[in-house]
Amino acid sequence: MSDSFVDLHSHSTASDGTLAPAEVARVAVRAGLAGWALTDHDTIGGVAEAGEESVRLGIDFLAGIEISAEYPHPGTMHILGYGVDPQNATLSDLTRQLIEGRDNRNPKIVKRLQELGVVISMEEVEKEAGGVVVGRPHIAAILQRKGYVSSIKEAFNKYLAPGGAAYFDKERLSPRRALEMIVESGGIPVLAHPVQLRCESDEKLEAVVRELMEMGLAGMEVMHSDHTSELVSKYTAMADRLGLLKSGGSDFHGGNKKDIELGYARGQRVPREFLDGLFERLRSGGVAKAVRE
Ligand code: AMP
Ligand code: ZN
Ligand code: FE
Ligand code: FE
């Protein structure tokens, strides 16, 4: 049993978290962690700052990204990419495509809200986001601040989630494309929070995971704030059986998800062996392509 812990799933102001990347590094140190990964949605805009502060503080750091792939409703498929190379051309292509998908969606949401009588503009939303990744949590924050809803949750239920009055989906990459692009970017693709796929059976989940493995999936996030201890055991057994790397993290978003604390996946600590496994895989070939060039 490990006595040293990490958190391999977190968000900063570069996407929809409320703390700056360097601040997340400081919180990681205060949480007593030996290492952490920043996994902002659709961007690596925060990893340089996060990495520099981590070096200064003497805590291990792994650059990451979280990508939403196409998957049938009501499930959602998110793929984590660990160790992607910030200099890689495929990575710039990837993040550009993802941001374009958002840029097409956000104005539609804002226009529908305006039609519904909400006083809101794209300028306000961009200001709220403060970076390149502009998403629904930023719109939700404005709705709450202006008193249209009393919580972020209500903003999603009433307006922004599927079934809400101003819901629009964003364009997503196919799972195959998302996995390929992470690998081409020098990273390790890991299936995030498998519970959110909402598979109706373990057999179905295993079939989905095996299909992803044929496309390059190398790991599974077994510990996460949405995973009960029963699910953690189940996913751990599945990852071990299928020969997948294991990952785990809180999915920390700062004040945007107030019940989630950095360093804890639903009360459980994530062993540093998970981070070591990822570093080991990266050393033994994951980024070889990028390094050799
Ligand atoms: P977006 O990137 O614009 O698609 O928004 C995704 C973000 O919205 C993620 O951080 C989610 O955790 C958050 N989110 C999605 N659905 C809900 C919901 N029903 N309630 C609160 N937050 C949500
Ligand atoms: Zn998020
Ligand atoms: Fe996610
Ligand atoms: Fe996340």
Short mmCIF file of C-alpha atoms and ligand atoms in Angstrom, two decimals:
data_model
loop_
_atom_site.label_atom_id
_atom_site.label_comp_id
_atom_site.label_asym_id
_atom_site.label_seq_id
_atom_site.Cartn_x
_atom_site.Cartn_y
_atom_site.Cartn_z
CA MET A 1 0.00 0.00 0.00
CA SER A 2 1.32 3.39 -1.04
CA ASP A 3 1.88 6.13 1.51
CA SER A 4 2.46 8.72 -1.16
CA PHE A 5 -0.38 10.22 -3.16
CA VAL A 6 -1.20 12.07 -6.37
CA ASP A 7 -4.13 13.66 -8.20
CA LEU A 8 -4.21 13.06 -11.95
CA HIS A 9 -7.39 14.93 -12.93
CA SER A 10 -7.76 18.67 -12.36
CA HIS A 11 -8.88 21.86 -14.10
CA SER A 12 -7.59 25.45 -13.94
CA THR A 13 -8.67 28.85 -15.26
CA ALA A 14 -7.21 27.76 -18.61
CA SER A 15 -10.53 25.90 -18.98
CA ASP A 16 -13.38 25.95 -16.47
CA GLY A 17 -11.63 25.77 -13.10
CA THR A 18 -11.49 28.82 -10.84
CA LEU A 19 -7.83 28.66 -9.75
CA ALA A 20 -4.86 29.69 -11.92
CA PRO A 21 -2.56 26.79 -12.91
CA ALA A 22 0.19 27.87 -10.48
CA GLU A 23 -2.38 28.13 -7.71
CA VAL A 24 -3.53 24.54 -8.33
CA ALA A 25 0.14 23.49 -7.96
CA ARG A 26 0.26 25.26 -4.59
CA VAL A 27 -2.98 23.59 -3.47
CA ALA A 28 -1.49 20.22 -4.53
CA VAL A 29 1.49 20.84 -2.23
CA ARG A 30 -0.79 21.92 0.63
CA ALA A 31 -2.82 18.72 0.08
CA GLY A 32 0.39 16.77 0.72
CA LEU A 33 0.57 15.33 -2.79
CA ALA A 34 3.75 13.90 -4.33
CA GLY A 35 2.56 14.69 -7.85
CA TRP A 36 -0.34 15.86 -9.97
CA ALA A 37 -1.58 16.35 -13.53
CA LEU A 38 -3.43 19.30 -15.02
CA THR A 39 -6.11 18.04 -17.43
CA ASP A 40 -7.98 21.09 -18.70
CA HIS A 41 -10.74 20.59 -21.27
CA ASP A 42 -9.49 21.08 -24.83
CA THR A 43 -6.34 23.06 -23.99
CA ILE A 44 -2.79 22.76 -22.70
CA GLY A 45 -2.73 26.53 -22.16
CA GLY A 46 -2.17 26.06 -18.43
CA VAL A 47 0.52 23.37 -18.38
CA ALA A 48 3.59 25.60 -18.80
CA GLU A 49 2.67 27.72 -15.78
CA ALA A 50 1.61 24.64 -13.80
CA GLY A 51 4.87 22.86 -14.67
CA GLU A 52 7.08 25.79 -13.74
CA GLU A 53 5.41 26.28 -10.38
CA SER A 54 5.60 22.53 -9.70
CA VAL A 55 9.35 22.51 -10.38
CA ARG A 56 9.76 25.50 -8.05
CA LEU A 57 7.78 23.72 -5.33
CA GLY A 58 9.44 20.34 -5.88
CA ILE A 59 6.31 18.38 -6.75
CA ASP A 60 6.04 15.97 -9.71
CA PHE A 61 3.93 17.22 -12.60
CA LEU A 62 2.48 15.61 -15.71
CA ALA A 63 0.94 17.67 -18.52
CA GLY A 64 -2.50 16.52 -19.59
CA ILE A 65 -5.65 17.35 -21.52
CA GLU A 66 -9.28 16.13 -21.38
CA ILE A 67 -11.22 15.68 -24.60
CA SER A 68 -14.94 15.00 -25.09
CA ALA A 69 -15.57 12.39 -27.78
CA GLU A 70 -18.77 11.47 -29.62
CA TYR A 71 -20.87 9.03 -27.62
CA PRO A 72 -24.60 8.28 -27.55
CA HIS A 73 -26.73 10.20 -25.06
CA PRO A 74 -27.20 9.91 -22.08
CA GLY A 75 -23.58 8.73 -21.79
CA THR A 76 -20.55 10.98 -22.19
CA MET A 77 -17.07 9.86 -23.19
CA HIS A 78 -14.07 11.85 -22.04
CA ILE A 79 -10.54 10.85 -22.94
CA LEU A 80 -7.55 12.04 -20.92
CA GLY A 81 -4.25 12.53 -22.74
CA TYR A 82 -1.25 12.34 -20.40
CA GLY A 83 2.19 13.57 -21.33
CA VAL A 84 1.20 15.24 -24.59
CA ASP A 85 4.07 17.27 -26.05
CA PRO A 86 3.20 21.00 -26.06
CA GLN A 87 5.43 21.56 -29.13
CA ASN A 88 3.71 18.88 -31.19
CA ALA A 89 1.96 20.02 -34.40
CA THR A 90 -0.83 17.43 -34.10
CA LEU A 91 -1.56 18.75 -30.63
CA SER A 92 -2.03 22.30 -31.97
CA ASP A 93 -4.35 20.90 -34.67
CA LEU A 94 -6.27 19.00 -32.06
CA THR A 95 -6.81 21.92 -29.71
CA ARG A 96 -7.72 24.21 -32.62
CA GLN A 97 -10.44 21.77 -33.77
CA LEU A 98 -11.82 21.47 -30.25
CA ILE A 99 -11.97 25.23 -29.72
CA GLU A 100 -13.69 25.67 -33.10
CA GLY A 101 -16.36 23.21 -31.96
CA ARG A 102 -16.98 25.43 -28.93
CA ASP A 103 -16.86 28.67 -30.87
CA ASN A 104 -19.69 27.36 -33.04
CA ARG A 105 -21.80 26.42 -30.06
CA ASN A 106 -21.50 29.24 -27.53
CA PRO A 107 -23.15 31.99 -29.66
CA LYS A 108 -26.12 29.67 -30.26
CA ILE A 109 -26.59 29.19 -26.52
CA VAL A 110 -26.31 32.93 -25.86
CA LYS A 111 -28.77 33.80 -28.66
CA ARG A 112 -31.34 31.32 -27.32
CA LEU A 113 -30.93 32.72 -23.81
CA GLN A 114 -31.49 36.23 -25.16
CA GLU A 115 -34.66 34.98 -26.91
CA LEU A 116 -35.78 33.64 -23.54
CA GLY A 117 -35.38 37.11 -22.05
CA VAL A 118 -32.02 36.61 -20.34
CA VAL A 119 -29.75 39.67 -20.45
CA ILE A 120 -26.42 38.19 -21.55
CA SER A 121 -23.87 38.72 -24.35
CA MET A 122 -20.95 36.78 -25.85
CA GLU A 123 -18.60 39.54 -24.65
CA GLU A 124 -19.73 38.94 -21.08
CA VAL A 125 -19.27 35.19 -21.46
CA GLU A 126 -15.77 35.61 -22.89
CA LYS A 127 -14.87 37.96 -20.07
CA GLU A 128 -16.19 35.44 -17.53
CA ALA A 129 -14.10 32.66 -19.11
CA GLY A 130 -10.95 34.78 -19.33
CA GLY A 131 -9.20 32.35 -21.67
CA VAL A 132 -9.57 30.40 -24.90
CA VAL A 133 -11.82 27.68 -23.52
CA VAL A 134 -15.28 29.17 -23.17
CA GLY A 135 -17.87 26.74 -21.88
CA ARG A 136 -21.21 26.22 -20.27
CA PRO A 137 -19.90 26.58 -16.69
CA HIS A 138 -18.99 30.20 -17.53
CA ILE A 139 -22.49 30.87 -18.83
CA ALA A 140 -23.89 29.14 -15.74
CA ALA A 141 -21.86 31.43 -13.48
CA ILE A 142 -23.35 34.51 -15.17
CA LEU A 143 -26.90 33.14 -14.89
CA GLN A 144 -26.34 32.54 -11.19
CA ARG A 145 -24.74 35.91 -10.53
CA LYS A 146 -27.61 37.73 -12.24
CA GLY A 147 -30.17 35.79 -10.24
CA TYR A 148 -31.78 33.85 -13.10
CA VAL A 149 -30.94 30.68 -11.18
CA SER A 150 -29.82 30.03 -7.63
CA SER A 151 -27.08 27.50 -8.43
CA ILE A 152 -24.82 26.22 -11.20
CA LYS A 153 -26.74 22.96 -11.04
CA GLU A 154 -30.02 24.79 -11.68
CA ALA A 155 -28.44 26.69 -14.59
CA PHE A 156 -27.61 23.35 -16.21
CA ASN A 157 -30.95 21.71 -15.44
CA LYS A 158 -33.04 24.67 -16.59
CA TYR A 159 -30.96 25.92 -19.52
CA LEU A 160 -27.66 24.29 -20.39
CA ALA A 161 -27.88 20.49 -20.05
CA PRO A 162 -29.65 18.20 -22.57
CA GLY A 163 -33.36 18.92 -22.19
CA GLY A 164 -32.63 22.47 -21.02
CA ALA A 165 -34.15 25.46 -22.83
CA ALA A 166 -30.84 26.65 -24.33
CA TYR A 167 -29.03 23.35 -24.87
CA PHE A 168 -26.86 22.89 -27.93
CA ASP A 169 -24.32 20.12 -28.31
CA LYS A 170 -20.79 20.92 -29.37
CA GLU A 171 -19.10 19.25 -32.30
CA ARG A 172 -16.97 16.42 -31.00
CA LEU A 173 -14.24 14.21 -32.36
CA SER A 174 -14.95 10.53 -32.90
CA PRO A 175 -13.31 8.36 -30.23
CA ARG A 176 -10.94 7.01 -32.89
CA ARG A 177 -9.79 10.48 -33.93
CA ALA A 178 -9.42 11.64 -30.31
CA LEU A 179 -7.28 8.60 -29.44
CA GLU A 180 -5.16 8.86 -32.60
CA MET A 181 -4.51 12.54 -32.05
CA ILE A 182 -3.45 12.04 -28.43
CA VAL A 183 -1.03 9.29 -29.47
CA GLU A 184 0.31 11.41 -32.34
CA SER A 185 0.76 14.24 -29.82
CA GLY A 186 3.11 12.02 -27.81
CA GLY A 187 0.53 11.32 -25.10
CA ILE A 188 -1.06 8.32 -23.41
CA PRO A 189 -4.84 8.06 -23.96
CA VAL A 190 -6.80 7.09 -20.84
CA LEU A 191 -10.56 6.65 -20.54
CA ALA A 192 -11.84 9.20 -18.00
CA HIS A 193 -14.55 8.38 -15.41
CA PRO A 194 -15.98 5.26 -17.14
CA VAL A 195 -19.13 5.56 -15.00
CA GLN A 196 -20.16 8.49 -17.18
CA LEU A 197 -20.46 6.22 -20.22
CA ARG A 198 -23.55 4.92 -18.42
CA CYS A 199 -23.16 1.44 -19.88
CA GLU A 200 -26.13 -0.75 -18.99
CA SER A 201 -23.92 -3.72 -18.03
CA ASP A 202 -20.33 -4.64 -17.24
CA GLU A 203 -20.24 -6.68 -20.44
CA LYS A 204 -21.21 -3.63 -22.47
CA LEU A 205 -18.55 -1.50 -20.73
CA GLU A 206 -15.89 -4.11 -21.39
CA ALA A 207 -16.89 -4.28 -25.06
CA VAL A 208 -16.60 -0.48 -25.37
CA VAL A 209 -13.21 -0.48 -23.61
CA ARG A 210 -11.87 -3.31 -25.79
CA GLU A 211 -12.95 -1.43 -28.90
CA LEU A 212 -11.17 1.70 -27.65
CA MET A 213 -8.06 -0.39 -26.91
CA GLU A 214 -7.95 -1.46 -30.56
CA MET A 215 -7.81 2.25 -31.40
CA GLY A 216 -4.94 2.93 -28.97
CA LEU A 217 -6.49 3.34 -25.52
CA ALA A 218 -3.80 2.58 -22.93
CA GLY A 219 -5.38 3.28 -19.57
CA MET A 220 -8.49 3.71 -17.45
CA GLU A 221 -9.29 6.24 -14.75
CA VAL A 222 -10.32 3.84 -12.00
CA MET A 223 -10.59 6.38 -9.15
CA HIS A 224 -12.70 9.52 -9.60
CA SER A 225 -15.07 11.64 -7.53
CA ASP A 226 -18.04 9.99 -9.30
CA HIS A 227 -16.84 6.44 -8.49
CA THR A 228 -18.13 4.65 -5.40
CA SER A 229 -15.68 2.24 -3.77
CA GLU A 230 -17.58 -0.63 -5.45
CA LEU A 231 -16.96 0.97 -8.84
CA VAL A 232 -13.29 1.59 -8.01
CA SER A 233 -12.88 -2.14 -7.26
CA LYS A 234 -14.70 -3.11 -10.41
CA TYR A 235 -12.73 -0.76 -12.69
CA THR A 236 -9.43 -1.72 -11.03
CA ALA A 237 -10.13 -5.39 -11.70
CA MET A 238 -11.11 -4.63 -15.29
CA ALA A 239 -8.00 -2.48 -15.93
CA ASP A 240 -5.74 -5.19 -14.48
CA ARG A 241 -7.46 -7.91 -16.47
CA LEU A 242 -7.19 -5.99 -19.74
CA GLY A 243 -3.62 -4.84 -19.12
CA LEU A 244 -4.51 -1.14 -18.93
CA LEU A 245 -2.61 1.50 -17.00
CA LYS A 246 -4.59 2.88 -14.05
CA SER A 247 -5.22 6.53 -13.31
CA GLY A 248 -7.21 8.44 -10.74
CA GLY A 249 -8.07 11.93 -9.63
CA SER A 250 -10.59 14.28 -8.11
CA ASP A 251 -11.67 16.26 -11.22
CA PHE A 252 -10.99 19.39 -9.17
CA HIS A 253 -12.53 22.60 -10.60
CA GLY A 254 -11.93 24.98 -7.65
CA GLY A 255 -15.06 26.94 -6.72
CA ASN A 256 -16.96 25.63 -9.76
CA LYS A 257 -17.37 22.26 -8.01
CA LYS A 258 -17.32 23.17 -4.37
CA ASP A 259 -17.76 19.62 -3.06
CA ILE A 260 -14.56 18.39 -4.73
CA GLU A 261 -11.21 18.77 -2.98
CA LEU A 262 -7.86 18.35 -4.76
CA GLY A 263 -6.21 15.08 -3.76
CA TYR A 264 -9.38 13.17 -2.97
CA ALA A 265 -11.41 10.97 -5.31
CA ARG A 266 -14.63 10.63 -3.30
CA GLY A 267 -12.62 10.48 -0.09
CA GLN A 268 -10.04 8.07 -1.44
CA ARG A 269 -6.34 8.90 -1.98
CA VAL A 270 -4.80 8.07 -5.35
CA PRO A 271 -1.54 6.07 -5.07
CA ARG A 272 1.58 7.60 -6.63
CA GLU A 273 2.18 4.29 -8.43
CA PHE A 274 -0.46 5.44 -10.95
CA LEU A 275 1.70 8.44 -11.85
CA ASP A 276 4.86 6.31 -11.89
CA GLY A 277 3.16 3.92 -14.34
CA LEU A 278 2.37 6.78 -16.71
CA PHE A 279 5.90 8.25 -16.47
CA GLU A 280 7.34 4.78 -17.08
CA ARG A 281 5.20 4.29 -20.21
CA LEU A 282 6.14 7.74 -21.50
CA ARG A 283 9.84 6.98 -20.99
CA SER A 284 9.55 3.64 -22.72
CA GLY A 285 8.09 4.98 -25.94
CA GLY A 286 5.00 7.14 -25.52
CA VAL A 287 6.86 10.32 -26.45
CA ALA A 288 9.70 8.65 -28.32
CA LYS A 289 8.43 10.00 -31.63
CA ALA A 290 8.42 13.57 -30.40
CA VAL A 291 11.81 13.25 -28.71
CA ARG A 292 13.54 11.70 -31.71
CA GLU A 293 12.40 14.40 -34.14
P1 AMP B 1 -18.71 22.32 -21.73
O1 AMP B 1 -17.22 22.16 -21.68
O2 AMP B 1 -19.15 23.68 -22.13
O3 AMP B 1 -19.38 21.23 -22.52
O4 AMP B 1 -19.15 22.13 -20.22
C1 AMP B 1 -18.68 21.00 -19.56
C2 AMP B 1 -18.55 21.35 -18.11
O5 AMP B 1 -19.85 21.56 -17.60
C3 AMP B 1 -17.91 20.24 -17.27
O6 AMP B 1 -17.00 20.81 -16.36
C4 AMP B 1 -19.06 19.65 -16.53
O7 AMP B 1 -18.67 19.17 -15.28
C5 AMP B 1 -20.03 20.79 -16.40
N1 AMP B 1 -21.37 20.23 -16.41
C6 AMP B 1 -21.93 19.47 -17.38
N2 AMP B 1 -23.19 19.11 -17.03
C7 AMP B 1 -23.43 19.65 -15.81
C8 AMP B 1 -24.55 19.66 -14.91
N3 AMP B 1 -25.69 19.00 -15.21
N4 AMP B 1 -24.42 20.33 -13.73
C9 AMP B 1 -23.28 20.99 -13.44
N5 AMP B 1 -22.20 21.02 -14.23
C10 AMP B 1 -22.26 20.36 -15.40
ZN ZN B 2 -14.78 20.95 -16.47
FE FE B 3 -14.70 14.78 -17.68
FE FE B 4 -12.53 16.84 -15.90
#
